[in-house]
Structure formats: C-alpha cells, structure tokens
Amino acid sequence: MAIVQMKKVSLVILDSTRKASLKQLRKAGVLHLEAVEGSSPALSAYRESAAETDKAISILDEIKESKKSPALIQEKLDKDSAREKAKEIISLSDRKKTLFDLISQNKNELARLEKWGDIDPEEFKAFAEKGIFLYMYEIPSEKYQMIGEDCETVLVNSINKVSRFLLKSETELEERPAGLPAEAYAVPLPEYSTRQMKKNIVDDEHGIEAIDKKIFAEKKFRTALLDYKKQLASDIEFENLYSGMESESSNENSDGEETKLAWLTGYIPVDSMKNFKVVCAENGWAFVASDPADDDPVPTKLKNNKLVELIYPLTNFLDVTPGYHEYDISGWFLLFFCIFFAMIFGDAGYGALICALAIGLMAKGAKNGKAFSSVNVLVFLLGFSTMCWGVLTCTWFGIDSAKLPKWMVDLSFAPISPAKVGSDVSNTNQQIFCFILAIVQLSIAHIKGILRYRKSLKCLGELGSLLELWGMYYVVMDMVVDAVKYPLGITEETLYFFGIGWLPIPYVALGVLFFGFALNFIFSNYDGSIKDSIFESLKNIISVLLGIVNVFSDIVSYIRLWAVALAGAAISSTINTMAGPMLGKLIMVGFGVILLCFGHGLNIVLNLLSVIVHGVRLNTLEFSQHLGMSWSGTKYSPFREEK
C-alpha cells in the first residue's frame, strides 16, 4: 500500500511546434498537468457545442421508451452531423416548450372567459362597423342597480354574486363613462375567439405528440452523441492547454531571429520518468525535474495489489482521494469495510443473496467474454463476509434460532450467538467486540503516526494519543458496557479483575490515560522545540481538552455497528411474524410470499444505506481523523488520449 512518488516537471518546447508537441505529449500519456485557463474562439466553440450536445442528450433521455416501442438500432454520425443533430433536437424541444406555453396561455384565457360563454372578437368588430360599440364588464351583483341611467347595458348573466354585462355605446369610448360605479371593471377582449382557442389547444397538443415521436426517433443517435461529447471533452482539454500555455521570446538564434518558447508544468510518477525522457529526446524537448514542494498541488497515484484494488470502485464512487503527503489506507479501508458491512447486514441469508447476485453478474460478464470486474468481486467479498458473520451469530433471514436446523446453531460462535448464550449475553459481547474493533483500528492509525515521526520527538505525541486511546477504552467499558465488571473505582472485586489479584486495573487505565494526555500535550506540536510545542498546546487548550472527549466519542461511535444491526434484525423478525400466519393458509400464501419479499427487500435497501452512512463514516472520519487525513488529494489524471 503506497502512494507513488512524483516528480515535478517543467517542460519547454518551441512555440512553433506547440500543437504537434501537445499531440505527442498526449500520446505519451504520463504527465499530469497543472491547471491552466485558456481562451480562444475555438475553445469557446467547443464548449458551446459540448453544452448543446449535453442538452440534446438530456432531451432524448426525457422521452421514456415504452415496452411496446420497437428497439432502436443505434446509428453513427460524424462530428459535423452530430453537431447539427444536437441542434435539431434542441430546436424540436424549444418548439415543444413554445407549444406548452401557448396551451397554457389559451387555457388561462378560457378560464378567464369561462362564465361569459362563447366570445368572438370578430363579432364585436362587426357590430362596431355598424355603429354599435360593445364593451364587456363585470360588477358585484348588488352594485348592478347602481349603474347610471345614461349607461345602456345588456345583462349577460349573474353567477356567484357577480354580474356580467355589455356596455352599449353609439360611439367608440375613449374614457370610462361617468355613470359606471367604481366596482365595475372592464374585461378585455381576447385575441381569438374561445372556439379558436379550444381548437388551438387541441392542435398544439397534437403538435407536442408529433414532436415527442420525432424526438423518440432521434434516440437512435444517442450513442453517437455520447461519443461526440467525449470527443468534444478531449478537444476542449487540448484547446484549453494549447491556448493557455505560457510563452516568451528567447535570445536571437544564429540567423538573428528570435526563438519563441512555450512551457508547461506537471507531475510524473518516478517509475514513468525513463519513458518520459525518451519521448523528450525524440521530440527535442527540454525539461527540468525536481521533487515537489510541500505546497505544490501534487496528484496522488496509488499502487496496490489486485486484492487491495478491490476497494477502488467504492472510493471512486465516494470521490475520496488521499493527499500526496497523506497515507494510502486502501488495504485497511477494505479490511474494516468488509467487517463493518458484515456486521451491519448481520444476516447469513442476506449475505447468500449478495453472493448469488455477484456470481450472477460474473457469469453474465463471462458469457459476454468480459473478465470479472472489480465491482463484482467486491460485491462477492462483501456478501461472503456477511455470510460469515451471520453464521457466527446464527442469523438467517431473522428466523428464530429455535426453528433453525441444529447444524446451523452448532456452526455459530458461542460468545456472540444468541442461540447459545442468550440475547443479553450475546448483545453485550457484540458491543465489546465493537469497542475492540475501535481500539484496534484507531491504534493502527497512531502506530502509523509513530512510525512516520520516528525520527522526531513528535512520535511521542502520537504515542501519547495511543495511550489516551487505550486508557479511554476502559472508561468506555465502564460507562457503556458494565460498571460492575469494569469499575473506575478500586473495590475488592477489582483487585481480582481477570484473575490478576495484584494489579489494580482502574488505576493503571486512568494512569495510562493521563500519562498519554501529558505526552500528547507536550509533543503533539513538536517542530524542533519542546517549549514552542507546549506553548502551542496552551494556546489551544480548549481544543486539547476536548480532544479527550473526542477520543471517548470516537470509541463509542463504533457501537453504531451493533445498534444498526440490531434494528435490521428487529425488522426481519417483524416481517417474519407478520407473514408467518399467511403462509399457513393456502389462500393467503401468495400474499405472505409477497410480504416476505417486499419486507426483506426493503430491509436490505435500508441496510445498504446504513453501510454508506455508518460503514464508510468510520473509515473516512473516525479512522482518518486519528491518522490526520483530510482526503484533500487530487487523483492522478495524466494528459492522454482516451480509449
């Protein structure tokens, strides 16, 4: 388990060969480049095309395929055709949005005029040509009688205490008549007749259906658009680098002409330097390689064996990468994650289902001529781990152990098996096991710290943290597990704790705790001066004191493994209790089976979410904090051609 050592490289090329050199550099595929921000018309065009293509793909994905839809055979497109196709799809979508807007406008107009019946503005124009001008008004019904006698009106209807009437005039009104009460308000004429609006709505809905069919037909180009999007991503990366490279004129050459140079900076794994030197020599490039500075944005490249690499799909999904100066904990992550996963699921039956799923995926991949993917192998490993823990605790789909075959009970491990020692004892022992896991994993973190700072007195600070951890472990056992068996005070029973009559365990535990605190206080900030280290601790005395509390909470945090597993087991048992009576009646068997499948399926999903929340947390938070890791790294991603 190691983070590959990197070299910082500054590469200098002739500006006249910039494009050709970048193509060769991309072909070499070993240099992770520092971020540059280019600017050019070509780069803007590429980005615009990428945005259009991404939008077109999203539009295609919005149209869902029905089971009756014919299978579409994907067709290929060249770059120009793909760009035009993306624009066509966007144009269809824009037209669809326009139709939706028109439908909404027409429906709003119809709702506004609903109580008026059919309205046609052409009829109003026809009356106006004959010298009869009509205007639409609404007024509260109790105010209608207040309209002046100089206003000639025609009552249309009175609905919901609102009267609708037409105001008649022999001339076109330029202002509101004086005889109209203030409560009367004019109703504007629509642009089209209500009949025309209804027809437009139907036509527009048919238009939307036709557009959906056209967009669905374009789904046969989805793969081509995805390929075009990848090409654009490569073009954007190249053009951004090409236009963002720094350049400068150098001294005059033998012909009296100035030579313009361009350069860039990046990072290369030490094991790739030999090949990189060959590429530089072949292309006539100059470079300078040096060890990165502490503040350089060095990428992280991990190098592990095939087994440890099984954890990569999970860390890639979580998008977590250790910093270049941090630890590679991939192996420990995999080991403890398998244990956490097994304890949270805690059921051999669920583990068997997970293994069956993994085997099915492997078989499908093998049938298609593909090697076993690391994801499938990881799933199998997690399922197998779950099976092992479920066998040890005699947990099979939440079935009561009294109803299980004797051989299943015999396979279980007595200290943690309710079938052998009872639920109270097994629960207590499982809690203790959680705290043992905590002390082991967190101790590994500080042992790594001791080894890292072994040439400095700072290692004593890590030793102090380790002693704090061990001392606090006994405090946790007293406060959480059993205050009688693990007393903090000295009693007659204490003197014979674990059969060691002469060793006062509580005094030793508390002594270790306070001695560890003293070492941590003095040396945790050591950087050449003990005095400065103590002064730094005094400056942060609140954080230092809270550190003791944090150690306690970090150890206790591991009990979540037992608590979540207990909740899952309770759900499984409840599901079985509900479905059991149904399975005993022939007419209800189907419902019982459905309830079992749905209930246990839901429980598996909940357990999976718990693994993500709790199992991952213990590795990336508690364990990582004791390691001093912040997961602030950037994954090594060299400038290269995508396959």
XYZ file of C-alpha atoms in Angstrom, residues 65-588:
524
model
C -39.362 4.124 -24.028
C -42.486 2.044 -23.540
C -42.419 -1.738 -23.552
C -44.306 -1.717 -26.863
C -41.808 0.638 -28.522
C -39.665 -1.015 -31.199
C -35.988 -1.450 -30.358
C -33.919 1.295 -31.935
C -30.677 0.342 -33.647
C -28.035 2.937 -32.841
C -26.618 4.778 -35.843
C -23.273 6.526 -36.182
C -22.642 10.177 -37.043
C -19.565 12.130 -37.978
C -18.645 15.211 -35.952
C -20.408 17.722 -38.213
C -23.556 15.623 -38.453
C -23.568 15.077 -34.678
C -23.334 18.830 -34.078
C -26.247 19.501 -36.450
C -28.271 16.662 -34.954
C -27.854 18.150 -31.465
C -29.131 21.499 -32.759
C -32.126 19.820 -34.431
C -33.083 18.061 -31.206
C -32.786 21.292 -29.226
C -34.902 23.077 -31.850
C -37.612 20.419 -31.516
C -37.520 20.785 -27.730
C -37.756 24.583 -27.976
C -40.769 24.268 -30.282
C -42.338 21.858 -27.791
C -41.838 24.360 -24.954
C -43.403 27.082 -27.110
C -46.473 24.917 -27.699
C -46.765 24.226 -23.976
C -46.660 27.983 -23.337
C -49.360 28.615 -25.959
C -51.570 25.904 -24.453
C -51.124 27.429 -21.009
C -51.968 30.922 -22.300
C -55.077 29.712 -24.100
C -56.260 27.720 -21.058
C -55.791 30.777 -18.863
C -57.821 32.883 -21.318
C -60.582 30.282 -21.428
C -60.655 30.172 -17.634
C -60.923 33.983 -17.569
C -63.857 33.969 -20.014
C -65.482 30.743 -18.818
C -68.555 32.465 -17.316
C -69.123 34.550 -20.477
C -69.779 31.623 -22.794
C -68.522 31.748 -26.375
C -66.746 35.009 -27.208
C -65.657 36.035 -30.701
C -63.845 39.395 -31.082
C -64.808 39.414 -34.800
C -68.469 39.769 -33.867
C -67.625 42.804 -31.723
C -65.813 44.318 -34.726
C -68.846 43.632 -36.944
C -71.134 45.480 -34.529
C -68.652 48.350 -34.353
C -68.719 48.722 -38.138
C -72.476 49.183 -37.836
C -72.049 51.890 -35.207
C -72.751 49.713 -32.195
C -69.819 49.538 -29.784
C -69.989 46.874 -27.097
C -67.735 46.585 -24.030
C -67.521 43.724 -21.538
C -67.798 44.499 -17.807
C -68.176 42.643 -14.522
C -69.589 44.033 -11.289
C -70.769 42.639 -7.927
C -74.436 41.751 -8.372
C -75.617 44.036 -5.541
C -73.981 47.011 -7.323
C -75.536 46.399 -10.730
C -78.613 48.523 -9.949
C -76.301 51.457 -9.165
C -75.309 51.853 -12.843
C -76.461 55.278 -14.096
C -79.375 55.676 -16.497
C -77.057 57.283 -19.042
C -75.270 53.911 -19.419
C -77.117 51.489 -21.688
C -76.307 47.912 -20.601
C -77.282 44.379 -21.537
C -77.095 41.868 -18.658
C -75.455 38.617 -19.755
C -75.678 36.605 -16.522
C -75.235 36.679 -12.765
C -73.188 33.804 -11.343
C -71.565 33.540 -7.924
C -72.729 37.034 -6.950
C -71.003 38.591 -9.984
C -72.998 40.174 -12.807
C -71.642 40.273 -16.341
C -72.979 42.843 -18.729
C -72.301 44.541 -22.047
C -71.995 48.303 -22.122
C -73.537 49.646 -25.339
C -72.440 52.887 -26.990
C -73.089 54.555 -30.318
C -69.548 55.935 -30.391
C -66.182 54.451 -29.529
C -65.465 55.241 -25.894
C -62.196 56.975 -25.153
C -62.740 57.150 -21.402
C -64.800 55.428 -18.753
C -68.456 56.575 -18.621
C -69.318 58.656 -15.553
C -72.350 56.546 -14.752
C -70.376 53.370 -14.134
C -69.730 52.592 -10.437
C -66.137 52.195 -9.357
C -66.803 48.498 -8.634
C -67.382 47.772 -12.336
C -64.233 46.642 -14.093
C -63.641 46.138 -17.795
C -62.992 42.668 -19.204
C -60.530 42.851 -22.141
C -61.495 41.107 -25.336
C -59.394 38.029 -26.191
C -57.210 37.996 -29.285
C -59.010 34.962 -30.664
C -62.476 33.535 -30.208
C -62.979 30.966 -27.452
C -63.758 28.356 -30.117
C -60.499 29.134 -31.892
C -58.578 28.902 -28.607
C -60.062 25.477 -27.909
C -59.100 24.364 -31.419
C -55.602 25.769 -30.945
C -55.195 23.792 -27.709
C -56.126 20.541 -29.460
C -53.825 21.331 -32.414
C -50.939 22.233 -30.116
C -51.381 19.041 -28.082
C -51.236 17.046 -31.311
C -48.154 19.040 -32.243
C -46.487 18.083 -28.956
C -47.287 14.412 -29.585
C -45.757 14.666 -33.051
C -42.619 16.315 -31.642
C -42.307 13.577 -28.987
C -42.425 10.974 -31.749
C -39.727 12.829 -33.681
C -37.520 13.139 -30.590
C -38.066 9.461 -29.809
C -36.947 8.585 -33.335
C -33.773 10.608 -32.722
C -32.870 8.335 -29.778
C -31.138 6.115 -32.327
C -28.384 8.753 -32.364
C -27.904 8.838 -28.569
C -24.746 6.708 -28.618
C -23.345 8.813 -31.452
C -23.993 11.975 -29.445
C -22.305 10.451 -26.382
C -19.253 9.640 -28.498
C -19.284 13.180 -29.874
C -19.481 14.539 -26.333
C -16.374 12.545 -25.387
C -14.562 13.855 -28.466
C -15.513 17.386 -27.507
C -14.212 16.849 -23.976
C -10.879 15.780 -25.448
C -10.879 18.744 -27.855
C -11.699 21.153 -25.016
C -8.881 19.768 -22.884
C -6.416 20.047 -25.771
C -7.502 23.521 -26.891
C -7.587 24.822 -23.320
C -3.994 23.673 -22.853
C -2.903 24.903 -26.285
C -4.333 28.385 -25.773
C -3.382 28.577 -22.095
C 0.309 27.693 -22.340
C 2.679 30.464 -21.356
C 5.203 31.583 -23.943
C 8.052 34.007 -24.241
C 10.637 35.067 -26.827
C 14.178 33.895 -26.099
C 17.544 35.147 -27.343
C 18.241 35.527 -31.033
C 19.433 32.427 -32.858
C 22.374 32.207 -35.274
C 20.276 33.768 -38.055
C 19.450 36.791 -35.946
C 15.847 35.694 -35.404
C 14.181 35.428 -32.034
C 13.065 31.958 -30.945
C 9.728 31.834 -29.175
C 9.398 29.206 -26.461
C 6.356 27.798 -24.681
C 6.255 25.799 -21.479
C 4.016 23.955 -19.066
C 4.306 22.292 -15.669
C 3.087 18.946 -14.446
C 3.826 15.855 -12.389
C 5.093 12.414 -13.394
C 5.398 9.193 -11.357
C 9.059 8.346 -10.806
C 8.559 4.973 -12.470
C 7.481 6.746 -15.688
C 10.424 9.169 -15.855
C 12.533 6.842 -18.010
C 9.902 6.650 -20.741
C 9.277 10.381 -20.470
C 12.978 11.128 -21.047
C 12.876 9.001 -24.199
C 9.859 10.941 -25.509
C 11.585 14.253 -24.756
C 14.731 13.179 -26.591
C 12.740 12.021 -29.628
C 10.874 15.325 -29.887
C 13.682 17.680 -28.919
C 12.020 18.944 -25.742
C 13.831 20.386 -22.751
C 12.669 19.691 -19.221
C 13.626 20.122 -15.596
C 12.546 17.561 -12.987
C 12.614 18.130 -9.236
C 10.966 16.946 -6.044
C 7.635 18.729 -5.417
C 7.452 21.396 -2.736
C 5.128 20.943 0.231
C 2.625 23.461 -1.157
C 2.583 22.095 -4.708
C -0.761 20.593 -5.901
C 0.763 17.144 -6.378
C -1.680 14.492 -7.641
C -1.988 11.154 -5.884
C -1.365 7.845 -7.628
C -1.980 4.696 -5.616
C -0.144 1.431 -6.230
C -1.532 -1.714 -4.645
C -2.001 -5.401 -5.323
C -5.095 -6.820 -7.020
C -6.806 -7.641 -3.728
C -6.456 -4.160 -2.255
C -7.549 -2.582 -5.557
C -10.998 -4.080 -4.982
C -11.778 -1.057 -2.787
C -11.178 1.385 -5.660
C -14.749 1.230 -7.076
C -16.043 2.363 -3.668
C -13.507 5.152 -3.172
C -14.080 6.298 -6.770
C -17.828 6.358 -6.123
C -17.275 8.372 -2.942
C -14.778 10.571 -4.821
C -12.243 10.459 -1.990
C -8.506 10.579 -2.642
C -5.763 10.861 -0.019
C -3.422 13.829 -0.289
C 0.052 13.245 -1.702
C 1.587 13.687 1.769
C -1.096 11.591 3.497
C -1.455 7.836 3.884
C -2.714 5.219 1.480
C -5.134 3.263 3.670
C -6.736 1.277 0.849
C -5.877 -2.083 2.424
C -7.119 -1.113 5.887
C -10.179 0.506 4.313
C -11.028 -2.740 2.510
C -10.446 -4.930 5.582
C -12.501 -2.893 8.011
C -15.180 -2.020 5.466
C -15.811 -5.738 4.900
C -16.146 -6.214 8.672
C -18.434 -3.186 9.050
C -20.558 -4.281 6.084
C -20.910 -7.782 7.516
C -21.870 -6.538 10.982
C -24.424 -4.001 9.696
C -26.167 -6.514 7.422
C -25.550 -9.189 10.061
C -27.537 -11.906 8.286
C -26.153 -15.014 6.596
C -29.257 -15.219 4.385
C -28.739 -11.690 3.104
C -25.060 -12.483 2.567
C -26.001 -15.537 0.492
C -28.284 -13.380 -1.683
C -25.493 -10.842 -2.209
C -23.075 -13.631 -3.163
C -25.645 -15.062 -5.579
C -26.063 -11.626 -7.156
C -22.296 -11.253 -7.572
C -21.960 -14.748 -9.069
C -24.801 -13.989 -11.495
C -23.110 -10.771 -12.629
C -19.794 -12.590 -13.022
C -21.459 -15.333 -15.086
C -23.124 -12.746 -17.303
C -19.795 -10.983 -17.808
C -18.031 -14.259 -18.582
C -20.748 -15.131 -21.103
C -20.082 -11.851 -22.899
C -16.359 -12.559 -22.904
C -15.530 -9.975 -20.241
C -13.178 -10.541 -17.337
C -14.546 -10.365 -13.799
C -14.927 -6.708 -12.872
C -13.565 -5.491 -9.563
C -17.069 -4.296 -8.633
C -18.484 -7.819 -8.912
C -15.592 -9.318 -6.957
C -16.020 -6.656 -4.242
C -19.746 -7.417 -4.020
C -18.954 -11.129 -3.651
C -16.368 -10.410 -0.955
C -18.852 -8.269 0.979
C -21.542 -10.937 0.642
C -19.146 -13.651 1.811
C -18.120 -11.526 4.802
C -21.779 -11.049 5.671
C -22.397 -14.783 5.417
C -19.500 -15.491 7.780
C -20.764 -13.042 10.411
C -24.338 -14.315 10.048
C -23.161 -17.911 10.519
C -21.198 -16.940 13.650
C -24.214 -15.137 15.146
C -26.722 -17.761 13.897
C -28.780 -15.173 12.000
C -30.664 -16.421 8.913
C -33.306 -14.083 7.469
C -34.291 -13.105 11.022
C -35.684 -16.596 11.732
C -35.923 -17.585 15.397
C -32.910 -19.788 16.218
C -35.239 -22.340 17.839
C -36.715 -23.012 14.386
C -33.343 -23.404 12.645
C -31.661 -26.764 11.976
C -29.291 -27.912 14.694
C -26.257 -27.786 12.389
C -26.777 -24.058 11.850
C -26.828 -23.494 15.593
C -23.738 -25.672 16.038
C -21.820 -23.588 13.488
C -22.381 -20.386 15.454
C -19.769 -18.905 17.793
C -20.966 -19.087 21.393
C -19.860 -15.669 22.756
C -21.805 -13.743 20.086
C -24.544 -16.243 19.245
C -27.947 -15.649 20.898
C -28.794 -19.280 20.128
C -26.086 -20.494 22.521
C -25.694 -17.853 25.246
C -28.932 -15.881 25.019
C -29.600 -12.457 23.542
C -28.468 -10.444 26.594
C -25.016 -12.027 26.770
C -24.517 -12.036 23.017
C -25.556 -8.368 22.737
C -23.087 -7.405 25.464
C -20.297 -9.365 23.802
C -21.100 -7.825 20.420
C -20.864 -4.374 21.997
C -17.475 -5.310 23.430
C -16.416 -6.543 20.002
C -17.391 -3.161 18.520
C -15.135 -1.408 21.037
C -12.325 -3.891 20.341
C -12.656 -3.021 16.654
C -12.442 0.650 17.610
C -9.311 0.206 19.711
C -7.641 -1.916 17.014
C -8.428 0.364 14.088
C -7.655 3.615 15.890
C -4.471 2.116 17.366
C -3.320 1.297 13.825
C -3.748 4.989 12.994
C -1.450 6.118 15.821
C 1.079 3.330 15.251
C 1.377 4.596 11.675
C 1.898 8.079 13.117
C 4.633 6.817 15.457
C 6.423 5.167 12.543
C 6.043 8.273 10.401
C 7.605 10.569 13.010
C 10.044 8.012 14.438
C 12.990 10.334 13.765
C 11.353 13.191 15.648
C 10.134 13.725 19.191
C 6.713 14.239 17.637
C 6.397 10.448 17.705
C 5.981 10.787 21.484
C 2.883 12.882 20.824
C 1.488 10.024 18.716
C 2.453 7.594 21.483
C 0.527 9.798 23.916
C -2.549 9.665 21.657
C -2.214 5.875 21.568
C -2.042 5.671 25.353
C -5.044 8.017 25.646
C -6.926 5.646 23.400
C -6.088 2.573 25.477
C -6.877 4.319 28.750
C -10.165 5.662 27.444
C -11.114 2.170 26.269
C -11.506 1.092 29.904
C -13.581 4.211 30.648
C -15.906 3.310 27.771
C -16.247 -0.251 29.046
C -17.237 1.110 32.468
C -19.730 3.697 31.224
C -21.298 1.786 28.323
C -20.897 -1.956 28.901
C -20.833 -2.852 32.614
C -19.824 -0.624 35.532
C -19.639 -3.657 37.839
C -17.201 -5.663 35.758
C -15.210 -2.610 34.680
C -15.292 -0.238 37.690
C -13.388 3.014 37.670
C -13.060 2.865 41.477
C -10.994 0.301 43.399
C -13.094 -2.433 45.019
C -12.381 -5.899 46.341
C -13.651 -7.346 43.056
C -11.371 -5.022 41.129
C -8.282 -6.459 42.801
C -9.084 -9.820 41.277
C -10.119 -8.484 37.888
C -9.260 -11.000 35.149
C -7.742 -13.226 37.866
C -4.824 -10.852 38.407
C -5.028 -10.154 42.095
C -2.108 -7.762 42.407
C -2.935 -5.393 39.505
C -5.384 -2.544 40.201
C -6.733 -2.237 36.640
C -8.677 1.057 37.091
C -5.611 2.858 38.440
C -3.483 1.516 35.604
C -6.107 2.506 32.977
C -6.525 6.017 34.359
C -2.766 6.344 34.783
C -2.218 5.363 31.160
C -4.904 7.880 30.119
C -3.359 10.817 31.979
C 0.216 9.891 31.050
C -0.850 9.714 27.400
C -2.520 13.111 27.709
C 0.696 14.576 29.120
C 2.801 13.175 26.261
C 0.278 14.418 23.703
C 0.148 17.867 25.342
C 3.942 18.236 25.308
C 4.928 16.709 21.973
C 1.908 16.788 19.615
C 3.003 20.135 18.114
C 6.736 19.456 18.288
C 8.720 21.038 15.473
C 12.227 21.312 16.875
C 11.355 22.989 20.180
C 9.588 21.408 23.174
C 8.936 24.875 24.592
C 7.155 26.021 21.425
C 5.174 22.773 21.327
C 3.910 23.285 24.887
C 3.108 26.931 24.150
C 1.115 25.892 21.066
C -0.872 23.422 23.178
C -1.553 26.124 25.774
C -2.827 28.439 23.035
C -5.300 25.752 22.002
C -6.034 24.442 25.483
C -9.787 24.180 24.834
C -9.241 22.007 21.755
C -6.666 19.926 23.618
C -9.076 19.235 26.481
C -11.896 18.497 24.072
C -9.562 16.004 22.425
C -10.072 13.711 25.434
C -13.824 13.864 24.875
C -13.306 13.199 21.172
C -11.345 10.042 21.941
C -14.246 8.829 24.086
C -16.850 9.662 21.423
C -14.760 8.069 18.661
C -14.580 4.762 20.527
C -18.274 4.852 21.431
C -19.098 5.698 17.817
C -18.295 2.113 16.815
C -21.292 0.823 18.764
C -23.363 2.025 15.805
C -22.392 -1.267 14.108
C -24.237 -3.257 16.765
C -27.151 -0.816 17.040
C -27.878 -0.686 13.300
C -27.575 -4.476 13.019
C -29.983 -4.863 15.945
C -32.511 -2.617 14.198
C -32.189 -4.625 10.983
C -32.665 -7.891 12.869
C -35.781 -6.477 14.544
C -37.228 -5.526 11.149
C -36.505 -9.010 9.782
C -38.163 -10.642 12.773
C -41.219 -8.373 12.490
C -41.607 -9.186 8.798
C -41.456 -12.914 9.542
C -44.019 -12.541 12.346
C -46.417 -10.689 10.031
C -46.014 -13.107 7.126
C -45.983 -16.321 9.200
C -49.771 -16.680 9.708
C -50.380 -16.046 5.993
C -48.082 -18.878 4.952
C -50.186 -21.291 6.996
C -53.310 -20.621 4.924
C -53.398 -21.750 1.318
C -55.430 -18.796 0.103
C -53.027 -16.319 1.739
